[in-house]
Amino acid sequence: SKSAIVIGSGVGGLAAAIRLAKKGYVVSVFEANDYPGGKLTEVRLGKYRFDAGPSLLTLPEHITDLFDLHQIEVADYFQYNKLETTCEYFYPDGTRFTAWSDRAKIIKEFEEKLGEPKANVEASLEQSALLYNKLAPVFMEKSLHKSSTWLGGKAFQAFGKLSKFNFNKSMNQANEGLFKNEKTVQLFNRYATYNGSDPYQTPATFNIIPHLEFGLGAYFPEKGMHNITESLYQLAKKVGVQFHFNRPVKNIVVFEGQAKGVNTEMGFHKSDVVVSNMDMVATYKKLLKDQFQPKKLLSQPKSSSALIFYWGIKKDFKQLDLHNIFFSGNYKKEFEHIFKLGDIYDDPTVYINISSTQNPSDAPEGCQNWFTMINVPNNQGQNWDELIAKARKNIIKKLSEMLHEDIEALIEVEDILDPRTIESRTSSVGGALYGNSSNNKYAAFLRHPNFSKKIKHLYFCGGSVHPGGGIPLSILSAKIAIDNLK
Ligand code: FAD
């Protein structure tokens, strides 16, 4: 039978391996780390457990599809629930807003808390749903780089209507044009951060993202986000995939325009197909040094990165939920610092994810596990030690004021993840969370395809290629790659 090598075991790599096994390939995954999952891993500090990276799950059907593919009962491995409240918002002036998943309830919340007329919210959610229904089948679920997608007509239809999809406006412009209250604008602008972009630059087409939460729902795995990695890893092993940890791939071997296998420190490993789940830029620069380099794609600006403080907190804050946002008083300035100045604004928007609100065993009794994150620029060689020390002070000051409590005194254990460590642990260039940024309207849609145009039998999956970053799209990238296998 035929053999396949997958480079990297991020969610995209795991999904590719599971799909290759279904096609009858003998599959080997080579992973540089001693654990699977890449960005989707976990951190343990004393009695606290944290999901290390992603905290929000949307479109869980792309995970369960992989179990269905092999007719394996998903519930034995992975269970998840829909959230009733998707986020608690705290504005600097003391305004509190609960994002209910129930449509009628959230519309009422917008009216009561933000004075936002019902009609505006409905118009925005309808626009978001329309964008999703028209664009998802074209941009997310297929290869944009195959003529059949284009000839299928759907892409033409979608592009024909792009003016309606606000391709030429920024997300912020569209939201300012629609909403009355600037707090509503800020709330909807936040969705740009879901793919590491700037709402003041990214095309308004990305107003597609709110539909994921408001229309399709936000979910949480019963055992936490890390269970996504664990369950896919178990599934992959069950269907025969072989894993080799601590085994970085040094280069992809290409002969006469065809991928023939890879080299690791153990020598040459031959295969009929090679799938790279390594960051696309890193794949070209490190594993394909002597091959054609797609210069334009390689030089695109990267998406933003993140600075995370994993804090064990000696108090149970009842007003906090699974997802919490403490907004900046000046969103525009915050994004200028991230995307123009390359540093961190003194009043950043702080996101706190507390999985112990769902799984009490993630923290000792009466305590909470705070995954405290701010969006930061990707790594361009800044003085991170200095930036992190300053950001830590500012975050603690902000949270202490907004929660009326001395937060510093409650921190029992601490660990930090920053753009440098994201980069060194996952090979993501600059520690970018979502590959190339979507701040420019062409870059947003024209990502690297899921196959190589120059090298036969070489495929790409993961958050740095088509259709995009985040768990669901990374998993979809593997589907597109393996469905198009020749
Ligand atoms: P990655 O996770 O990037 O993993 C790549 C793997 O390849 C790594 O294990 C790496 O070690 C391995 N590798 C690289 N080079 C080699 C080599 N040469 N040889 C062998 N192995 C190699 N997404 C969401 O959907 N929701 C969220 O809430 C969310 N929040 C996020 C928050 C943070 C802090 C971060 C970091 C990311 C977040 N994301 C979120 C994005 C999401 O984590 C990623 O899009 C997704 O996990 C990317 O998966 P991937 O398949 O691209 O692989």
Coordinates of C-alpha atoms in Angstrom, one line a residue, residues 235-484:
L235 CA -8.5 8.4 17.0
A236 CA -5.4 8.7 14.8
K237 CA -3.6 5.9 16.7
K238 CA -6.7 3.7 16.6
V239 CA -6.8 3.9 12.8
G240 CA -3.2 3.0 12.5
V241 CA -1.3 6.3 12.3
Q242 CA 2.3 6.0 13.6
F243 CA 3.6 8.9 15.6
H244 CA 7.3 9.8 16.0
F245 CA 7.8 12.5 18.6
N246 CA 11.0 14.6 19.2
R247 CA 11.6 14.1 15.5
P248 CA 11.9 17.4 13.7
V249 CA 11.9 17.1 9.9
K250 CA 15.0 18.7 8.5
N251 CA 14.0 18.9 4.8
I252 CA 11.6 17.6 2.3
V253 CA 13.3 15.5 -0.3
V254 CA 12.4 16.5 -3.9
F255 CA 13.5 14.6 -7.0
E256 CA 12.5 15.5 -10.5
G257 CA 9.7 17.7 -9.3
Q258 CA 8.2 15.1 -7.0
A259 CA 8.2 14.9 -3.2
K260 CA 9.9 11.6 -2.3
G261 CA 10.0 11.7 1.5
V262 CA 11.7 13.6 4.3
N263 CA 15.0 13.7 6.2
T264 CA 15.2 13.6 10.0
E265 CA 18.2 13.0 12.2
M266 CA 17.5 9.3 11.7
G267 CA 18.1 9.6 8.0
F268 CA 15.8 9.4 4.9
H269 CA 12.2 8.4 5.2
K270 CA 10.6 7.5 1.9
S271 CA 6.9 8.1 1.2
D272 CA 4.5 8.5 -1.7
V273 CA 2.9 11.7 -0.3
V274 CA 4.2 14.4 2.0
V275 CA 1.8 16.7 3.9
S276 CA 3.3 19.7 5.7
N277 CA 1.4 20.9 8.8
M278 CA 4.4 23.2 9.6
D279 CA 3.8 26.9 9.1
M280 CA 3.9 27.5 5.3
V281 CA 6.6 30.2 5.5
A282 CA 8.8 28.0 7.7
T283 CA 8.2 25.0 5.3
Y284 CA 9.6 26.9 2.4
K285 CA 12.4 28.6 4.2
K286 CA 13.6 25.6 6.2
L287 CA 12.4 22.4 4.5
L288 CA 12.4 23.5 0.8
K289 CA 15.5 25.8 0.8
D290 CA 16.6 24.8 -2.7
Q291 CA 13.1 24.9 -4.3
F292 CA 11.0 27.6 -5.9
Q293 CA 9.9 30.1 -3.3
P294 CA 6.5 31.9 -3.7
K295 CA 8.0 35.3 -2.8
K296 CA 4.8 37.3 -2.6
L297 CA 3.1 34.9 -0.2
L298 CA 6.3 34.6 1.9
S299 CA 6.6 38.3 2.3
Q300 CA 3.0 39.0 3.4
P301 CA 2.7 40.6 6.9
K302 CA 1.8 38.1 9.6
S303 CA -1.3 38.1 11.9
S304 CA -1.0 39.3 15.4
S305 CA 0.4 37.2 18.2
A306 CA -0.6 36.9 21.9
L307 CA 0.8 37.4 25.4
I308 CA -0.6 35.0 27.9
F309 CA -0.3 34.9 31.7
Y310 CA -1.5 31.6 33.1
W311 CA -2.5 32.6 36.6
G312 CA -3.7 30.4 39.5
I313 CA -6.0 32.8 41.3
K314 CA -6.9 32.3 45.0
K315 CA -10.5 33.5 44.7
D316 CA -13.7 32.5 43.0
F317 CA -15.0 35.5 41.1
K318 CA -18.7 34.7 40.7
Q319 CA -19.2 37.6 38.2
L320 CA -16.8 35.9 35.8
D321 CA -17.7 33.4 33.1
L322 CA -15.8 31.1 30.8
H323 CA -15.0 33.9 28.4
N324 CA -14.5 37.5 29.7
I325 CA -13.4 40.7 28.0
F326 CA -12.2 43.8 29.7
F327 CA -12.2 46.4 26.9
S328 CA -9.6 49.0 26.2
G329 CA -10.8 52.7 26.6
N330 CA -9.3 53.4 23.1
Y331 CA -9.6 50.4 20.7
K332 CA -8.2 52.4 17.8
K333 CA -5.0 53.2 19.7
E334 CA -4.7 49.6 20.9
F335 CA -4.6 48.3 17.3
E336 CA -2.3 51.1 16.1
H337 CA 0.2 49.8 18.7
I338 CA -0.2 46.2 17.6
F339 CA -0.1 46.7 13.8
K340 CA 1.7 50.0 13.2
L341 CA 4.0 50.6 16.2
G342 CA 4.8 47.0 16.9
D343 CA 4.5 47.4 20.7
I344 CA 1.8 47.2 23.4
Y345 CA -0.7 49.9 24.3
D346 CA -0.8 50.9 28.0
D347 CA -4.6 50.2 28.2
P348 CA -5.0 46.8 26.3
T349 CA -8.2 44.8 26.0
V350 CA -7.8 41.9 28.4
Y351 CA -9.3 38.5 27.7
I352 CA -9.7 36.1 30.6
N353 CA -10.6 32.5 29.9
I354 CA -11.6 30.5 33.0
S355 CA -12.1 26.8 32.2
S356 CA -12.7 26.0 35.9
T357 CA -16.1 27.7 35.6
Q358 CA -17.0 24.6 33.5
N359 CA -14.6 22.0 34.9
P360 CA -14.1 22.7 38.6
S361 CA -11.2 20.2 38.7
D362 CA -9.1 22.6 36.7
A363 CA -8.5 24.7 39.9
P364 CA -8.4 24.0 43.6
E365 CA -11.7 24.7 45.5
G366 CA -12.5 28.4 45.9
C367 CA -9.9 29.3 43.2
Q368 CA -9.9 29.9 39.4
N369 CA -7.5 29.2 36.6
W370 CA -7.1 32.5 34.7
F371 CA -5.8 32.3 31.1
T372 CA -5.2 36.0 30.8
M373 CA -4.4 37.1 27.3
I374 CA -3.8 40.3 25.3
N375 CA -3.3 40.7 21.6
V376 CA 0.2 41.8 20.8
P377 CA 2.3 42.2 17.6
N378 CA 4.1 39.3 16.1
N379 CA 7.8 38.9 17.0
Q380 CA 9.9 41.3 15.0
G381 CA 12.8 41.3 17.5
Q382 CA 11.2 43.7 20.0
N383 CA 12.5 43.8 23.6
W384 CA 9.9 41.4 24.9
D385 CA 11.2 41.1 28.4
E386 CA 10.6 44.9 28.8
L387 CA 7.3 44.9 27.0
I388 CA 6.0 41.9 29.0
A389 CA 7.0 43.4 32.4
K390 CA 5.2 46.7 31.5
A391 CA 2.1 44.9 30.1
R392 CA 1.9 42.7 33.2
K393 CA 1.7 45.8 35.4
N394 CA -0.9 47.5 33.2
I395 CA -3.1 44.4 33.0
I396 CA -3.0 43.9 36.8
K397 CA -3.8 47.6 37.4
K398 CA -6.7 47.5 34.9
L399 CA -8.2 44.3 36.3
S400 CA -7.7 45.4 39.9
E401 CA -9.7 48.6 39.2
M402 CA -12.4 47.0 37.2
L403 CA -12.9 44.1 39.6
H404 CA -12.3 46.1 42.8
E405 CA -9.7 43.7 44.1
D406 CA -5.9 43.5 44.5
I407 CA -5.3 41.0 41.7
E408 CA -1.5 40.8 42.3
A409 CA -2.1 39.5 45.8
L410 CA -4.3 36.7 44.5
I411 CA -1.8 35.2 42.0
E412 CA -0.6 31.9 43.4
V413 CA 1.2 30.5 40.4
E414 CA 2.3 31.9 37.1
D415 CA 3.6 31.0 33.7
I416 CA 3.9 33.1 30.6
L417 CA 3.5 32.4 26.8
D418 CA 4.7 35.1 24.4
P419 CA 5.4 35.5 20.7
R420 CA 8.9 34.1 21.1
T421 CA 7.8 30.9 22.8
I422 CA 4.8 30.4 20.5
E423 CA 7.4 30.7 17.6
S424 CA 9.9 28.3 19.2
R425 CA 7.3 25.7 20.2
T426 CA 5.4 25.5 17.0
S427 CA 7.6 27.0 14.2
S428 CA 5.0 29.6 13.5
V429 CA 6.9 32.5 12.0
G430 CA 6.8 35.5 14.3
G431 CA 4.6 33.6 16.7
A432 CA 1.7 34.7 14.6
L433 CA -1.5 32.9 15.7
Y434 CA -3.1 32.6 12.3
G435 CA -0.4 32.7 9.6
N436 CA -0.5 35.7 7.2
S437 CA -2.7 38.6 8.4
S438 CA -6.0 39.3 6.7
N439 CA -5.5 43.1 6.9
N440 CA -5.2 43.5 3.2
K441 CA -8.2 42.4 1.1
Y442 CA -6.1 40.2 -1.3
A443 CA -4.1 38.5 1.3
A444 CA -7.3 37.7 3.2
F445 CA -8.6 35.4 0.5
L446 CA -5.5 34.4 -1.4
R447 CA -3.7 32.1 1.0
H448 CA -1.3 29.4 0.0
P449 CA -3.2 26.5 -1.6
N450 CA -3.4 23.1 0.1
F451 CA -1.1 21.5 -2.5
S452 CA 2.1 22.6 -4.1
K453 CA 1.8 24.0 -7.6
K454 CA 5.4 23.1 -8.4
I455 CA 6.1 19.8 -6.5
K456 CA 4.0 16.8 -7.1
H457 CA 2.8 14.8 -4.1
L458 CA 3.4 17.7 -1.7
Y459 CA 0.4 19.0 0.3
F460 CA -0.1 21.7 2.9
C461 CA -2.5 21.9 5.9
G462 CA -2.9 24.0 9.0
G463 CA -3.7 27.5 10.0
S464 CA -1.1 29.2 7.8
V465 CA -2.6 28.1 4.5
H466 CA -6.1 28.1 2.8
P467 CA -8.7 28.4 4.1
G468 CA -7.3 30.1 7.2
G469 CA -6.4 30.0 10.9
G470 CA -8.3 28.7 13.9
I471 CA -9.3 25.2 14.8
P472 CA -12.2 24.6 12.4
L473 CA -10.4 26.1 9.3
S474 CA -7.1 24.2 10.2
I475 CA -9.1 21.0 10.2
L476 CA -10.9 21.9 7.0
S477 CA -7.6 22.6 5.3
A478 CA -6.7 18.9 5.9
K479 CA -10.0 17.9 4.3
I480 CA -9.3 20.0 1.2
A481 CA -5.7 18.7 0.9
I482 CA -6.6 15.1 1.2
D483 CA -9.8 15.3 -0.9
N484 CA -7.6 16.7 -3.7

